[in-house]
Structure formats: C-alpha cells, structure tokens
C-alpha cells in the first residue's frame, strides 16, 4: 500500500547479469563461428515518452539477408531489417521508451550473439507546477510533469536532493523547503534516475521578488527647511534589496522587515515646499515599482496669538506696548522676521526672532500716536522658508484717556481695553445676570457721547443722560443685564464712544436626554461626546437611525440648531429653528448614512450645544467570486478570481479563505486541497480605480481539488485598512468533489520470476474505500493456455489503510501490490486488465502487457 522503491532498478540489474552469463557461456562458440560485433548505435539514446523509432545498428558479421540477424532489445527480439553485413535497422516500440532506464541491445545470428551495447532512455521534465513562487514563500509541493519517471528517482534543486514522491511515470512531486525560496533568483530542477544515473535536462524554476506596495509613510509631511530625516515606509512585499526612491532617485535604504523599510532623506530634498513622490523598487526576477505615495513638504507652521491687537485709547505723546506670542508648530527651529506697516506709529521688537523646535517666543508691538486720531496697520511675521502671518493693529490717539472695567456680584473688578469681553456666568433661560460697567477719565476731562447694546438679550440700565461730561479722574457707571432666551452661547456688542466690547454669556437649558434606535434593536441612551454607530451598508445604499430628544423638565427647552458635518450623514425630519421641546415632551429626526466609498466614515452631530460622533462603515457593493464550479472533478486545478462590478478610488486588500469538509466513507482532511501558492488562505489586492483582484502578478489563483470527496468552500474577506468591508452575505462559493468510482492511475508488473510476479496498482478513490480488485488475465498470442479472472475482496485491507494516520497525507491515493504465484509457464501470460470497485461503482479497466 505504501510507496516503495528499487523494484525497477533490481529488474534492470538482473537482466544485465543474465545477458552477461549468456555471453560468457557462449563466448568460445562465438569466436569459432565469427559472432557478430556491434560498434555503435544510432541514435545511442533518447528521451522517455517519445514515439517509436528506428534503431540503426552498426558493426560487422551480420551475414546476409538469408542469415536472419535479429536485434535483441532487453532480451526480446525486435523487427529487424538487413541493410548490409555491417548494418541493421530495428523497430523500437513506443512502449520500449516509456521508462527511463539503460536498455541492453545485442544481435543474434546463427553464428552466435554479439557483444552488448547500451541504449539510454533519459527522463524528461515537460513542466513544473507551480513554475514560480514569490521569494519568502512557505514550503510547498512541486509537481513535475514529464515522462520516464521511476519509483526510485530523486528530484534535485540546484544539485541538492529533495524529498521526492513518485506518482507514476509521468508525474512526481518534491517538497521544496522555505529556505530554498528565501531570495529571488532561478533554480535548475532535474530528475535523477538513481540506479542508472540518468539525468533529465534541467527545468528552470523562478523565485520572483514581489511587487512592493506602500500602505503608509511616516512622517507623511515635513516642514520645508527641516534637517535630514529618516522616512519609515510601511507596506508589503519588501525584500532585503528593496530601494526607496524620492522623486525617482534612489535613497539609502535599510530593510527592517517585509512590511517596513527606512530611508535617509537629506535636508536638500526638503528645502522647498511642495509634494514629493515616494516609491519602492524591487529588482528582477519579478519585482517592479510600487504605486507612488506622497510626502507633503509644507511651509513651516507657526501660530501667533492674538490674531489682532487693539491698543484702545492711548494719550498722544505716550507709548503702549502689547505682546504677541509666536509658537513654533514644527520640530525644527525657525527664524521669524517681524515688521510693521511703514510710516505707521507701530513698531515691532525684536526684528528677528529664533524659535526653538516646538517652542515659542514673544514679540513686543509698541503704539506711539503722534496725533489724536485712529491709526490702523499690520504686523508682518515672515519665516526664512516662506509663509507669512499678518496681525491687524488698531489704536486711537486721544487727548484724554478713558479706562474701563466691569464687576459681577461678589467679584473683584476686571479691567478692560476696547475689544475685550465682558463675561457673564451661565444663566438659566428666563433668568437675569447683571454686571456693573464703569468708565473713568484719566488725566484730563472727557465727554461720553454714546453708550449702546446691539442685542435685546443684553440690556442697559441706570444710564446717565448723554452726552455726559467727565471731569479729570471722574467716572460714570451703568448696569448690563443678561437674560438668555435659548440654550447655548450668546454674544452681543457694547459700544462706548464707538469703542467695542464683546458681551458673552451662556443660556442653560432645562436638562434634556438623548437616545437613538436602529431598526430591530432597543433604543440606546447617549450623552454629549458619545458615538452613534450607523449600521454598515453597501456603497450607494442607505442605513438609518432614529434620534430622539426628550425634555423631562417642567419648562420648555429651546434648540437653536441641529446639524451634521458631513453629507454622508443626512438629517431628515428636522423642524424649523429655533424650535421648542415642550416640558415632558420629545422630538425625533432621522439620521441617514449613505457611503460612497468602502471603509469607515465619521462626522459630528451637533444638537444645540451638545455634540455627538456619527460613525458608519461602507461595504463593497457588487463583488463576484468566479471560477468555482458547483461540481468539480477530483485531482483538478481550477482557478478562482475576484472582481468588483465597479472600481473604487482607493485600493482594497483581502483574502480568499478555503475550507474543506470531507464526505468520504473514512473521513479525512485532504492536505492537497489548498491554493497553488500553498495553504488555505491567500492575500490579494484590488488597486485603486480597478475592478480585478491581483494575486501577486496574476488576476486569478489556482486551487487543488485533491482526491477526497467533500465540499470545498471558498469565501472572500475584504478590508480597507483596518475596517472589514466585505458585503453581507459574502460571495462565498462551494465546490462539491463527488463520490466516484475508483480511478486507476497506473498498473505495472514487477518482481517477475519463473514461478510468479507482482502487480502494482496506483490510483485514488474519492470515497476513501474500496471493496474489490479484479484481474482479468489474457494468454500470450500463440500459447496453448486460456486466460482467467481473479477477484479479490480488499474492503478490509483498504479500510485499515484509510483509517491509518499515515494515509491522511495522501488524501485517497493508494498503491496496491498483489503478488501472484504461477503453476506452469508464467511466460504464457500476455496481459492483465485491472478494475477496482467501491460502493459507487467500478473503475475504467487499465491494461498492461507482460
């Protein structure tokens, strides 16, 4: 039942010894009778599996036409044509050339037998499966297709032997370890017939570098003018010789792992703002360049606070300074040049400021009004690498100076300058908060012409009669009242002699509660800042959630607005704003999620002053798994492909996953059921703007159906980054390997003696069970014996074999050896026809000649 070697080699050695004995016994007679002599054969060798050929035998002593010289092939005469006393031709049958071996040839005449010459039949490799793999692939089984393979052959990889399994004369397999395909290149694969040291012509196996792919760059942006930086490139398909290219030029690259490289980018590459193209290149064989990724070289970023400076009223002839804070938002030092509008009474000091990495510095702006009027200008802040920020400057030169301050109940006064804010505490809707506002003339008298509020929410009371005259160091006061009518922040403007002051307060609603509900699920309560997950849905389709606002309080609550920050999350059923939620009442609206691309999308939902996060995952629409038939024969290699009905503007990654469920009589997994790349999972990519999945360089992937009856299920898993975007349900397919009658791959006769022989049958039975082996013997033509049939019950034998752990590695394949003992003349048997049966039926007969 198990694979055994050496029988063919032993038979060939025995034949040579027997021939040698004949020559030794007959030598003296040949000398006396001028025995024939062979000097050469043409051709002297051939390749296994070829057609019949005419063999030319050159020599001497072949007599004449009447002599009847005969060419012997391994002791069996072949049809011989007399050409001359020095040349014969013989018909060598195609059946003589199916096995790789050294064949024995001699010539017999009435005068005796010639010397022996040898005719070599070399094994042939016609194809390899797979013909190539990617560098770094796991160990795999290499299938060799050809002719002349023997059960003791060894497959060699660049001269090193591999663990070899002989299947039949046209197929062998060899296990290729991971270490032999660790790096790209080519390997010479040969078949060595060990007993005869016959070697096939080499077949070339290619170990390809993968096509690299970039999934991310770190950093993805850098400020112009930065120092040398180390760029980390994340992705897949990286090898030790991968090179990172920056705008098409190679950069010093360090291999970290198959998923990460690092490259040194000199400062000269990031001296100017713009966009740099980054690619990764793998050298042949295979290899190639990745799709480009981009690094943004940005103008150096810095922030300036405040964005405007209002100096308010400054006495003519005096000076007032205010401070700008400049913060470096980059991790490299920046030089900033400061200036003010030429001819203005504003000056900046110092003119040049060096900001440390991620640090800050201050800049003083002075206002020195030469006359009593309003002055406006700008301060310009410019970096050495470009990028300018402008700060508006405003000030009023006055002959007399007014100062301002306000105070809240039980709090200390707060001094103000024009443009500052009067801040009111949070106040319940319908209630009032008050602040005392004071204006004082400093140094000289002053006239107050106007005091006004632009908002009905902020009311003024206890105002003096206007215009009002203030004596030197004199003052006036009035009250500002804040009475909110809606929830949220409310702003207004106070003007004193056309000097602006911002009025700010927050209206507080009666407590509201929020919840959402998705169809078929109970409502879920949420608070501000919480995430509302919308059901995943295919691109172009819509999922929804109902959002409810409830007012459990005893007074109505007003809401100014409800909005979504993204058109992917539309809001329907909204009322007109502002709207009121009555005491003890509620309001609802619908959130609709309609993705346009696969992957996660987020947005903000703002309800009054409350904010929530909207989240949803768009799934791929229109995916097809092709090449998987409902019913599939055993021992086949169909090819599966994945395609989209329409492309997306971003790349997708995914996996094909294969599972096998046996339905055989003696159930067992079949390790041969796997993808051609090895294993039962294979990765693929779908490039941006494409619809076809790429498995390395191919657009499909083969998988073996094995030899065991069962169900092969192939499912698809798709991802965009970390998000699973596989449609629900996924487009999985199941291929059924049928329960069939046994299949015979080969029958051979071996171990022949005068009293017996052995018949070796190889094949497979998808049911993993056999019940009967039938042998129909036919007599050799011209013999006086009749043929006969032998039927063997092999059910117990095969049940034991298929229940052994060792058999699981072969699926349902087997090798059956049946010895036969012959009483009488074994040479009278001409051929045998073999059939095998199981509970499904009987195999196709396989015949072989003795």
mmCIF file of N, CA and C in Angstrom, residues 546-666:
data_model
loop_
_atom_site.group_PDB
_atom_site.id
_atom_site.type_symbol
_atom_site.label_atom_id
_atom_site.label_comp_id
_atom_site.label_asym_id
_atom_site.label_seq_id
_atom_site.Cartn_x
_atom_site.Cartn_y
_atom_site.Cartn_z
ATOM 1 N N UNK A 546 -32.978 56.379 14.210
ATOM 2 C CA UNK A 546 -33.914 57.391 14.693
ATOM 3 C C UNK A 546 -33.320 58.029 15.945
ATOM 4 N N UNK A 547 -33.169 59.367 15.942
ATOM 5 C CA UNK A 547 -32.617 60.094 17.081
ATOM 6 C C UNK A 547 -33.762 60.807 17.809
ATOM 7 N N UNK A 548 -33.787 60.656 19.145
ATOM 8 C CA UNK A 548 -34.869 61.230 19.940
ATOM 9 C C UNK A 548 -34.292 62.162 21.009
ATOM 10 N N UNK A 549 -34.921 63.349 21.150
ATOM 11 C CA UNK A 549 -34.580 64.313 22.200
ATOM 12 C C UNK A 549 -35.793 64.414 23.126
ATOM 13 N N UNK A 550 -35.558 64.207 24.418
ATOM 14 C CA UNK A 550 -36.656 64.218 25.381
ATOM 15 C C UNK A 550 -36.400 65.283 26.438
ATOM 16 N N UNK A 551 -37.440 66.022 26.799
ATOM 17 C CA UNK A 551 -37.349 67.068 27.825
ATOM 18 C C UNK A 551 -38.115 66.585 29.066
ATOM 19 N N UNK A 552 -37.370 66.055 30.072
ATOM 20 C CA UNK A 552 -38.055 65.570 31.265
ATOM 21 C C UNK A 552 -38.366 66.688 32.272
ATOM 22 N N UNK A 553 -37.944 67.940 31.932
ATOM 23 C CA UNK A 553 -38.115 69.045 32.865
ATOM 24 C C UNK A 553 -39.540 69.584 32.886
ATOM 25 N N UNK A 554 -39.689 70.670 33.627
ATOM 26 C CA UNK A 554 -41.025 71.258 33.815
ATOM 27 C C UNK A 554 -41.219 72.544 33.042
ATOM 28 N N UNK A 555 -40.148 72.963 32.297
ATOM 29 C CA UNK A 555 -40.294 74.151 31.461
ATOM 30 C C UNK A 555 -39.858 73.795 30.046
ATOM 31 N N UNK A 556 -40.384 74.494 29.040
ATOM 32 C CA UNK A 556 -39.977 74.199 27.653
ATOM 33 C C UNK A 556 -38.482 74.459 27.453
ATOM 34 N N UNK A 557 -37.877 73.739 26.517
ATOM 35 C CA UNK A 557 -36.456 73.904 26.188
ATOM 36 C C UNK A 557 -36.341 74.285 24.720
ATOM 37 N N UNK A 558 -35.522 75.305 24.455
ATOM 38 C CA UNK A 558 -35.336 75.776 23.080
ATOM 39 C C UNK A 558 -34.042 75.226 22.505
ATOM 40 N N UNK A 559 -34.055 74.892 21.221
ATOM 41 C CA UNK A 559 -32.867 74.423 20.498
ATOM 42 C C UNK A 559 -32.708 75.298 19.268
ATOM 43 N N UNK A 560 -31.509 75.932 19.153
ATOM 44 C CA UNK A 560 -31.265 76.858 18.045
ATOM 45 C C UNK A 560 -31.015 76.148 16.721
ATOM 46 N N UNK A 561 -30.292 74.995 16.788
ATOM 47 C CA UNK A 561 -29.928 74.343 15.525
ATOM 48 C C UNK A 561 -29.578 72.885 15.778
ATOM 49 N N UNK A 562 -29.716 72.081 14.730
ATOM 50 C CA UNK A 562 -29.258 70.681 14.685
ATOM 51 C C UNK A 562 -28.611 70.491 13.328
ATOM 52 N N UNK A 563 -27.343 69.987 13.321
ATOM 53 C CA UNK A 563 -26.639 69.888 12.041
ATOM 54 C C UNK A 563 -25.697 68.694 12.039
ATOM 55 N N UNK A 564 -25.358 68.241 10.823
ATOM 56 C CA UNK A 564 -24.351 67.203 10.595
ATOM 57 C C UNK A 564 -23.206 67.821 9.806
ATOM 58 N N UNK A 565 -21.958 67.413 10.156
ATOM 59 C CA UNK A 565 -20.788 67.997 9.496
ATOM 60 C C UNK A 565 -20.457 67.328 8.170
ATOM 61 N N UNK A 566 -21.190 66.298 7.745
ATOM 62 C CA UNK A 566 -20.862 65.579 6.512
ATOM 63 C C UNK A 566 -22.136 65.230 5.759
ATOM 64 N N UNK A 567 -22.060 65.355 4.437
ATOM 65 C CA UNK A 567 -23.205 64.977 3.601
ATOM 66 C C UNK A 567 -23.425 63.470 3.564
ATOM 67 N N UNK A 568 -22.431 62.685 4.047
ATOM 68 C CA UNK A 568 -22.623 61.234 4.114
ATOM 69 C C UNK A 568 -23.660 60.866 5.175
ATOM 70 N N UNK A 569 -23.862 61.773 6.142
ATOM 71 C CA UNK A 569 -24.833 61.549 7.204
ATOM 72 C C UNK A 569 -25.891 62.660 7.094
ATOM 73 N N UNK A 570 -26.964 62.349 6.405
ATOM 74 C CA UNK A 570 -28.022 63.345 6.175
ATOM 75 C C UNK A 570 -29.039 63.271 7.314
ATOM 76 N N UNK A 571 -29.614 64.439 7.654
ATOM 77 C CA UNK A 571 -30.625 64.527 8.689
ATOM 78 C C UNK A 571 -31.967 64.856 8.033
ATOM 79 N N UNK A 572 -32.972 64.062 8.303
ATOM 80 C CA UNK A 572 -34.303 64.283 7.741
ATOM 81 C C UNK A 572 -35.326 64.387 8.872
ATOM 82 N N UNK A 573 -36.406 65.077 8.582
ATOM 83 C CA UNK A 573 -37.458 65.224 9.578
ATOM 84 C C UNK A 573 -37.166 66.301 10.603
ATOM 85 N N UNK A 574 -36.252 67.259 10.261
ATOM 86 C CA UNK A 574 -35.927 68.332 11.202
ATOM 87 C C UNK A 574 -37.004 69.403 11.175
ATOM 88 N N UNK A 575 -37.247 70.069 12.324
ATOM 89 C CA UNK A 575 -38.203 71.183 12.356
ATOM 90 C C UNK A 575 -37.527 72.477 11.927
ATOM 91 N N UNK A 576 -38.271 73.549 11.856
ATOM 92 C CA UNK A 576 -37.691 74.872 11.646
ATOM 93 C C UNK A 576 -37.048 75.339 12.954
ATOM 94 N N UNK A 577 -35.975 76.132 12.833
ATOM 95 C CA UNK A 577 -35.246 76.593 14.024
ATOM 96 C C UNK A 577 -35.371 78.108 14.159
ATOM 97 N N UNK A 578 -35.317 78.575 15.446
ATOM 98 C CA UNK A 578 -35.233 77.768 16.684
ATOM 99 C C UNK A 578 -36.526 77.004 16.920
ATOM 100 N N UNK A 579 -36.391 75.861 17.644
ATOM 101 C CA UNK A 579 -37.555 75.048 17.948
ATOM 102 C C UNK A 579 -37.634 74.824 19.447
ATOM 103 N N UNK A 580 -38.787 74.412 19.919
ATOM 104 C CA UNK A 580 -39.009 74.213 21.353
ATOM 105 C C UNK A 580 -39.442 72.779 21.609
ATOM 106 N N UNK A 581 -38.787 72.172 22.628
ATOM 107 C CA UNK A 581 -39.215 70.856 23.104
ATOM 108 C C UNK A 581 -40.043 71.106 24.360
ATOM 109 N N UNK A 582 -41.330 70.816 24.306
ATOM 110 C CA UNK A 582 -42.183 71.142 25.454
ATOM 111 C C UNK A 582 -41.808 70.341 26.694
ATOM 112 N N UNK A 583 -42.171 70.898 27.854
ATOM 113 C CA UNK A 583 -41.924 70.188 29.113
ATOM 114 C C UNK A 583 -42.608 68.823 29.076
ATOM 115 N N UNK A 584 -41.811 67.781 29.398
ATOM 116 C CA UNK A 584 -42.350 66.420 29.376
ATOM 117 C C UNK A 584 -42.534 65.859 27.984
ATOM 118 N N UNK A 585 -42.133 66.592 26.942
ATOM 119 C CA UNK A 585 -42.322 66.135 25.567
ATOM 120 C C UNK A 585 -41.022 65.687 24.916
ATOM 121 N N UNK A 586 -41.076 65.420 23.626
ATOM 122 C CA UNK A 586 -39.886 64.983 22.894
ATOM 123 C C UNK A 586 -40.002 65.403 21.437
ATOM 124 N N UNK A 587 -38.888 65.227 20.722
ATOM 125 C CA UNK A 587 -38.869 65.418 19.280
ATOM 126 C C UNK A 587 -37.930 64.388 18.685
ATOM 127 N N UNK A 588 -38.156 63.992 17.423
ATOM 128 C CA UNK A 588 -37.320 62.984 16.759
ATOM 129 C C UNK A 588 -36.962 63.455 15.368
ATOM 130 N N UNK A 589 -35.861 62.916 14.864
ATOM 131 C CA UNK A 589 -35.479 63.079 13.473
ATOM 132 C C UNK A 589 -34.666 61.856 13.063
ATOM 133 N N UNK A 590 -34.435 61.699 11.772
ATOM 134 C CA UNK A 590 -33.754 60.507 11.248
ATOM 135 C C UNK A 590 -32.367 60.865 10.745
ATOM 136 N N UNK A 591 -31.400 60.011 11.097
ATOM 137 C CA UNK A 591 -30.026 60.124 10.579
ATOM 138 C C UNK A 591 -29.870 59.061 9.499
ATOM 139 N N UNK A 592 -29.510 59.477 8.280
ATOM 140 C CA UNK A 592 -29.331 58.541 7.171
ATOM 141 C C UNK A 592 -27.862 58.506 6.759
ATOM 142 N N UNK A 593 -27.314 57.273 6.702
ATOM 143 C CA UNK A 593 -25.914 57.068 6.303
ATOM 144 C C UNK A 593 -25.887 56.477 4.906
ATOM 145 N N UNK A 594 -25.268 57.213 3.951
ATOM 146 C CA UNK A 594 -25.166 56.746 2.561
ATOM 147 C C UNK A 594 -23.710 56.861 2.132
ATOM 148 N N UNK A 595 -22.903 55.774 2.315
ATOM 149 C CA UNK A 595 -21.481 55.843 1.964
ATOM 150 C C UNK A 595 -21.278 55.823 0.456
ATOM 151 N N UNK A 596 -20.195 56.466 0.011
ATOM 152 C CA UNK A 596 -19.832 56.446 -1.412
ATOM 153 C C UNK A 596 -18.569 55.639 -1.650
ATOM 154 N N UNK A 597 -17.811 55.349 -0.553
ATOM 155 C CA UNK A 597 -16.592 54.563 -0.666
ATOM 156 C C UNK A 597 -16.581 53.517 0.437
ATOM 157 N N UNK A 598 -15.935 52.359 0.206
ATOM 158 C CA UNK A 598 -15.841 51.365 1.274
ATOM 159 C C UNK A 598 -14.926 51.889 2.391
ATOM 160 N N UNK A 599 -15.285 51.571 3.627
ATOM 161 C CA UNK A 599 -14.461 51.955 4.757
ATOM 162 C C UNK A 599 -15.249 52.781 5.760
ATOM 163 N N UNK A 600 -14.556 53.194 6.818
ATOM 164 C CA UNK A 600 -15.209 53.908 7.902
ATOM 165 C C UNK A 600 -15.331 55.386 7.578
ATOM 166 N N UNK A 601 -16.491 55.953 7.920
ATOM 167 C CA UNK A 601 -16.737 57.390 7.773
ATOM 168 C C UNK A 601 -17.253 57.913 9.111
ATOM 169 N N UNK A 602 -16.840 59.133 9.467
ATOM 170 C CA UNK A 602 -17.296 59.745 10.709
ATOM 171 C C UNK A 602 -17.723 61.186 10.438
ATOM 172 N N UNK A 603 -18.547 61.712 11.330
ATOM 173 C CA UNK A 603 -18.994 63.102 11.238
ATOM 174 C C UNK A 603 -19.455 63.516 12.629
ATOM 175 N N UNK A 604 -19.706 64.816 12.761
ATOM 176 C CA UNK A 604 -20.213 65.351 14.024
ATOM 177 C C UNK A 604 -21.690 65.678 13.882
ATOM 178 N N UNK A 605 -22.458 65.288 14.890
ATOM 179 C CA UNK A 605 -23.857 65.683 15.007
ATOM 180 C C UNK A 605 -23.928 66.700 16.143
ATOM 181 N N UNK A 606 -24.334 67.919 15.835
ATOM 182 C CA UNK A 606 -24.417 68.984 16.834
ATOM 183 C C UNK A 606 -25.891 69.292 17.079
ATOM 184 N N UNK A 607 -26.317 69.104 18.344
ATOM 185 C CA UNK A 607 -27.691 69.399 18.768
ATOM 186 C C UNK A 607 -27.611 70.521 19.803
ATOM 187 N N UNK A 608 -27.918 71.747 19.371
ATOM 188 C CA UNK A 608 -27.753 72.881 20.277
ATOM 189 C C UNK A 608 -26.294 73.023 20.664
ATOM 190 N N UNK A 609 -26.016 72.899 21.953
ATOM 191 C CA UNK A 609 -24.628 72.976 22.430
ATOM 192 C C UNK A 609 -24.027 71.599 22.656
ATOM 193 N N UNK A 610 -24.761 70.507 22.308
ATOM 194 C CA UNK A 610 -24.292 69.143 22.526
ATOM 195 C C UNK A 610 -23.757 68.576 21.206
ATOM 196 N N UNK A 611 -22.686 67.784 21.331
ATOM 197 C CA UNK A 611 -22.055 67.221 20.124
ATOM 198 C C UNK A 611 -21.928 65.711 20.278
ATOM 199 N N UNK A 612 -22.215 64.985 19.175
ATOM 200 C CA UNK A 612 -22.121 63.527 19.151
ATOM 201 C C UNK A 612 -21.311 63.138 17.914
ATOM 202 N N UNK A 613 -20.708 61.931 17.969
ATOM 203 C CA UNK A 613 -19.921 61.410 16.845
ATOM 204 C C UNK A 613 -20.775 60.409 16.077
ATOM 205 N N UNK A 614 -20.925 60.641 14.775
ATOM 206 C CA UNK A 614 -21.621 59.704 13.894
ATOM 207 C C UNK A 614 -20.581 58.820 13.221
ATOM 208 N N UNK A 615 -20.827 57.513 13.179
ATOM 209 C CA UNK A 615 -19.855 56.582 12.593
ATOM 210 C C UNK A 615 -20.594 55.513 11.805
ATOM 211 N N UNK A 616 -20.018 55.144 10.675
ATOM 212 C CA UNK A 616 -20.592 54.067 9.864
ATOM 213 C C UNK A 616 -19.531 53.488 8.940
ATOM 214 N N UNK A 617 -19.732 52.265 8.531
ATOM 215 C CA UNK A 617 -18.783 51.592 7.627
ATOM 216 C C UNK A 617 -19.504 51.294 6.325
ATOM 217 N N UNK A 618 -18.932 51.799 5.224
ATOM 218 C CA UNK A 618 -19.436 51.473 3.901
ATOM 219 C C UNK A 618 -18.873 50.136 3.435
ATOM 220 N N UNK A 619 -19.726 49.267 2.958
ATOM 221 C CA UNK A 619 -19.314 47.953 2.479
ATOM 222 C C UNK A 619 -19.208 47.969 0.957
ATOM 223 N N UNK A 620 -18.402 47.053 0.440
ATOM 224 C CA UNK A 620 -18.259 46.929 -1.016
ATOM 225 C C UNK A 620 -19.577 46.440 -1.606
ATOM 226 N N UNK A 621 -19.960 47.022 -2.728
ATOM 227 C CA UNK A 621 -21.156 46.589 -3.448
ATOM 228 C C UNK A 621 -20.737 45.926 -4.756
ATOM 229 N N UNK A 622 -21.403 44.838 -5.071
ATOM 230 C CA UNK A 622 -21.174 44.201 -6.365
ATOM 231 C C UNK A 622 -19.844 43.513 -6.474
ATOM 232 N N UNK A 623 -19.637 42.412 -5.718
ATOM 233 C CA UNK A 623 -18.399 41.631 -5.798
ATOM 234 C C UNK A 623 -18.745 40.230 -6.286
ATOM 235 N N UNK A 624 -17.888 39.680 -7.136
ATOM 236 C CA UNK A 624 -18.139 38.371 -7.742
ATOM 237 C C UNK A 624 -16.931 37.473 -7.519
ATOM 238 N N UNK A 625 -17.194 36.243 -7.059
ATOM 239 C CA UNK A 625 -16.172 35.192 -6.966
ATOM 240 C C UNK A 625 -16.447 34.210 -8.098
ATOM 241 N N UNK A 626 -15.545 34.162 -9.081
ATOM 242 C CA UNK A 626 -15.757 33.319 -10.255
ATOM 243 C C UNK A 626 -14.723 32.208 -10.303
ATOM 244 N N UNK A 627 -14.996 31.213 -11.169
ATOM 245 C CA UNK A 627 -14.061 30.112 -11.359
ATOM 246 C C UNK A 627 -14.316 28.933 -10.445
ATOM 247 N N UNK A 628 -15.292 29.020 -9.529
ATOM 248 C CA UNK A 628 -15.596 27.927 -8.600
ATOM 249 C C UNK A 628 -16.905 27.274 -9.059
ATOM 250 N N UNK A 629 -16.817 26.070 -9.586
ATOM 251 C CA UNK A 629 -17.984 25.364 -10.098
ATOM 252 C C UNK A 629 -18.682 24.595 -8.972
ATOM 253 N N UNK A 630 -20.010 24.432 -9.111
ATOM 254 C CA UNK A 630 -20.761 23.710 -8.084
ATOM 255 C C UNK A 630 -20.281 22.274 -7.942
ATOM 256 N N UNK A 631 -20.013 21.612 -9.071
ATOM 257 C CA UNK A 631 -19.492 20.248 -9.051
ATOM 258 C C UNK A 631 -18.134 20.276 -9.728
ATOM 259 N N UNK A 632 -17.129 19.727 -9.083
ATOM 260 C CA UNK A 632 -15.775 19.787 -9.638
ATOM 261 C C UNK A 632 -15.122 18.422 -9.547
ATOM 262 N N UNK A 633 -14.389 18.002 -10.573
ATOM 263 C CA UNK A 633 -13.742 16.689 -10.540
ATOM 264 C C UNK A 633 -12.593 16.681 -9.530
ATOM 265 N N UNK A 634 -12.229 15.485 -9.051
ATOM 266 C CA UNK A 634 -11.041 15.400 -8.194
ATOM 267 C C UNK A 634 -9.767 15.576 -9.017
ATOM 268 N N UNK A 635 -8.689 15.830 -8.294
ATOM 269 C CA UNK A 635 -7.353 15.934 -8.893
ATOM 270 C C UNK A 635 -7.310 16.962 -10.021
ATOM 271 N N UNK A 636 -8.018 18.077 -9.837
ATOM 272 C CA UNK A 636 -8.019 19.147 -10.817
ATOM 273 C C UNK A 636 -7.417 20.414 -10.197
ATOM 274 N N UNK A 637 -7.140 21.414 -11.049
ATOM 275 C CA UNK A 637 -6.578 22.687 -10.594
ATOM 276 C C UNK A 637 -7.384 23.831 -11.196
ATOM 277 N N UNK A 638 -8.650 24.018 -10.794
ATOM 278 C CA UNK A 638 -9.393 25.186 -11.293
ATOM 279 C C UNK A 638 -8.793 26.474 -10.756
ATOM 280 N N UNK A 639 -9.214 27.610 -11.330
ATOM 281 C CA UNK A 639 -8.665 28.898 -10.911
ATOM 282 C C UNK A 639 -9.814 29.835 -10.517
ATOM 283 N N UNK A 640 -9.642 30.472 -9.374
ATOM 284 C CA UNK A 640 -10.660 31.376 -8.838
ATOM 285 C C UNK A 640 -10.228 32.820 -9.054
ATOM 286 N N UNK A 641 -11.206 33.696 -9.263
ATOM 287 C CA UNK A 641 -10.926 35.120 -9.464
ATOM 288 C C UNK A 641 -11.972 35.933 -8.712
ATOM 289 N N UNK A 642 -11.564 37.144 -8.288
ATOM 290 C CA UNK A 642 -12.451 38.060 -7.575
ATOM 291 C C UNK A 642 -12.523 39.355 -8.374
ATOM 292 N N UNK A 643 -13.721 39.897 -8.537
ATOM 293 C CA UNK A 643 -13.861 41.142 -9.285
ATOM 294 C C UNK A 643 -14.988 41.974 -8.700
ATOM 295 N N UNK A 644 -14.870 43.300 -8.896
ATOM 296 C CA UNK A 644 -15.895 44.245 -8.474
ATOM 297 C C UNK A 644 -16.745 44.631 -9.682
ATOM 298 N N UNK A 645 -17.981 44.988 -9.433
ATOM 299 C CA UNK A 645 -18.831 45.438 -10.533
ATOM 300 C C UNK A 645 -18.427 46.828 -11.005
ATOM 301 N N UNK A 646 -17.813 47.624 -10.110
ATOM 302 C CA UNK A 646 -17.317 48.950 -10.483
ATOM 303 C C UNK A 646 -16.136 49.284 -9.586
ATOM 304 N N UNK A 647 -15.188 50.103 -10.076
ATOM 305 C CA UNK A 647 -13.966 50.380 -9.298
ATOM 306 C C UNK A 647 -14.218 51.427 -8.209
ATOM 307 N N UNK A 648 -13.282 51.457 -7.257
ATOM 308 C CA UNK A 648 -13.285 52.477 -6.209
ATOM 309 C C UNK A 648 -11.998 53.287 -6.300
ATOM 310 N N UNK A 649 -12.037 54.489 -5.729
ATOM 311 C CA UNK A 649 -10.902 55.414 -5.846
ATOM 312 C C UNK A 649 -9.841 55.145 -4.802
ATOM 313 N N UNK A 650 -9.897 54.014 -4.118
ATOM 314 C CA UNK A 650 -8.853 53.664 -3.166
ATOM 315 C C UNK A 650 -8.579 52.169 -3.295
ATOM 316 N N UNK A 651 -7.364 51.756 -2.928
ATOM 317 C CA UNK A 651 -7.051 50.327 -3.005
ATOM 318 C C UNK A 651 -7.740 49.555 -1.889
ATOM 319 N N UNK A 652 -8.037 48.287 -2.166
ATOM 320 C CA UNK A 652 -8.601 47.386 -1.178
ATOM 321 C C UNK A 652 -7.688 46.173 -1.037
ATOM 322 N N UNK A 653 -7.687 45.582 0.133
ATOM 323 C CA UNK A 653 -6.956 44.338 0.354
ATOM 324 C C UNK A 653 -7.945 43.274 0.790
ATOM 325 N N UNK A 654 -7.548 42.025 0.648
ATOM 326 C CA UNK A 654 -8.457 40.972 1.050
ATOM 327 C C UNK A 654 -7.783 39.621 1.073
ATOM 328 N N UNK A 655 -8.580 38.617 1.407
ATOM 329 C CA UNK A 655 -8.131 37.233 1.467
ATOM 330 C C UNK A 655 -9.199 36.323 0.877
ATOM 331 N N UNK A 656 -8.742 35.274 0.200
ATOM 332 C CA UNK A 656 -9.593 34.134 -0.098
ATOM 333 C C UNK A 656 -9.316 33.076 0.960
ATOM 334 N N UNK A 657 -10.374 32.553 1.553
ATOM 335 C CA UNK A 657 -10.256 31.556 2.614
ATOM 336 C C UNK A 657 -10.904 30.264 2.142
ATOM 337 N N UNK A 658 -10.170 29.147 2.274
ATOM 338 C CA UNK A 658 -10.617 27.851 1.778
ATOM 339 C C UNK A 658 -10.836 26.915 2.959
ATOM 340 N N UNK A 659 -11.981 26.243 2.992
ATOM 341 C CA UNK A 659 -12.230 25.199 3.985
ATOM 342 C C UNK A 659 -12.686 23.943 3.256
ATOM 343 N N UNK A 660 -12.372 22.786 3.855
ATOM 344 C CA UNK A 660 -12.709 21.505 3.221
ATOM 345 C C UNK A 660 -13.423 20.631 4.236
ATOM 346 N N UNK A 661 -14.591 20.105 3.854
ATOM 347 C CA UNK A 661 -15.362 19.196 4.701
ATOM 348 C C UNK A 661 -15.515 17.868 3.959
ATOM 349 N N UNK A 662 -14.864 16.799 4.434
ATOM 350 C CA UNK A 662 -14.916 15.531 3.697
ATOM 351 C C UNK A 662 -16.278 14.855 3.812
ATOM 352 N N UNK A 663 -16.660 14.130 2.777
ATOM 353 C CA UNK A 663 -17.875 13.312 2.790
ATOM 354 C C UNK A 663 -17.536 11.866 2.427
ATOM 355 N N UNK A 664 -16.281 11.463 2.632
ATOM 356 C CA UNK A 664 -15.834 10.121 2.289
ATOM 357 C C UNK A 664 -16.260 9.121 3.360
ATOM 358 N N UNK A 665 -16.131 7.832 3.031
ATOM 359 C CA UNK A 665 -16.539 6.786 3.975
ATOM 360 C C UNK A 665 -15.623 6.736 5.183
ATOM 361 N N UNK A 666 -14.364 6.972 4.989
ATOM 362 C CA UNK A 666 -13.409 7.071 6.096
ATOM 363 C C UNK A 666 -12.924 8.516 6.118
#
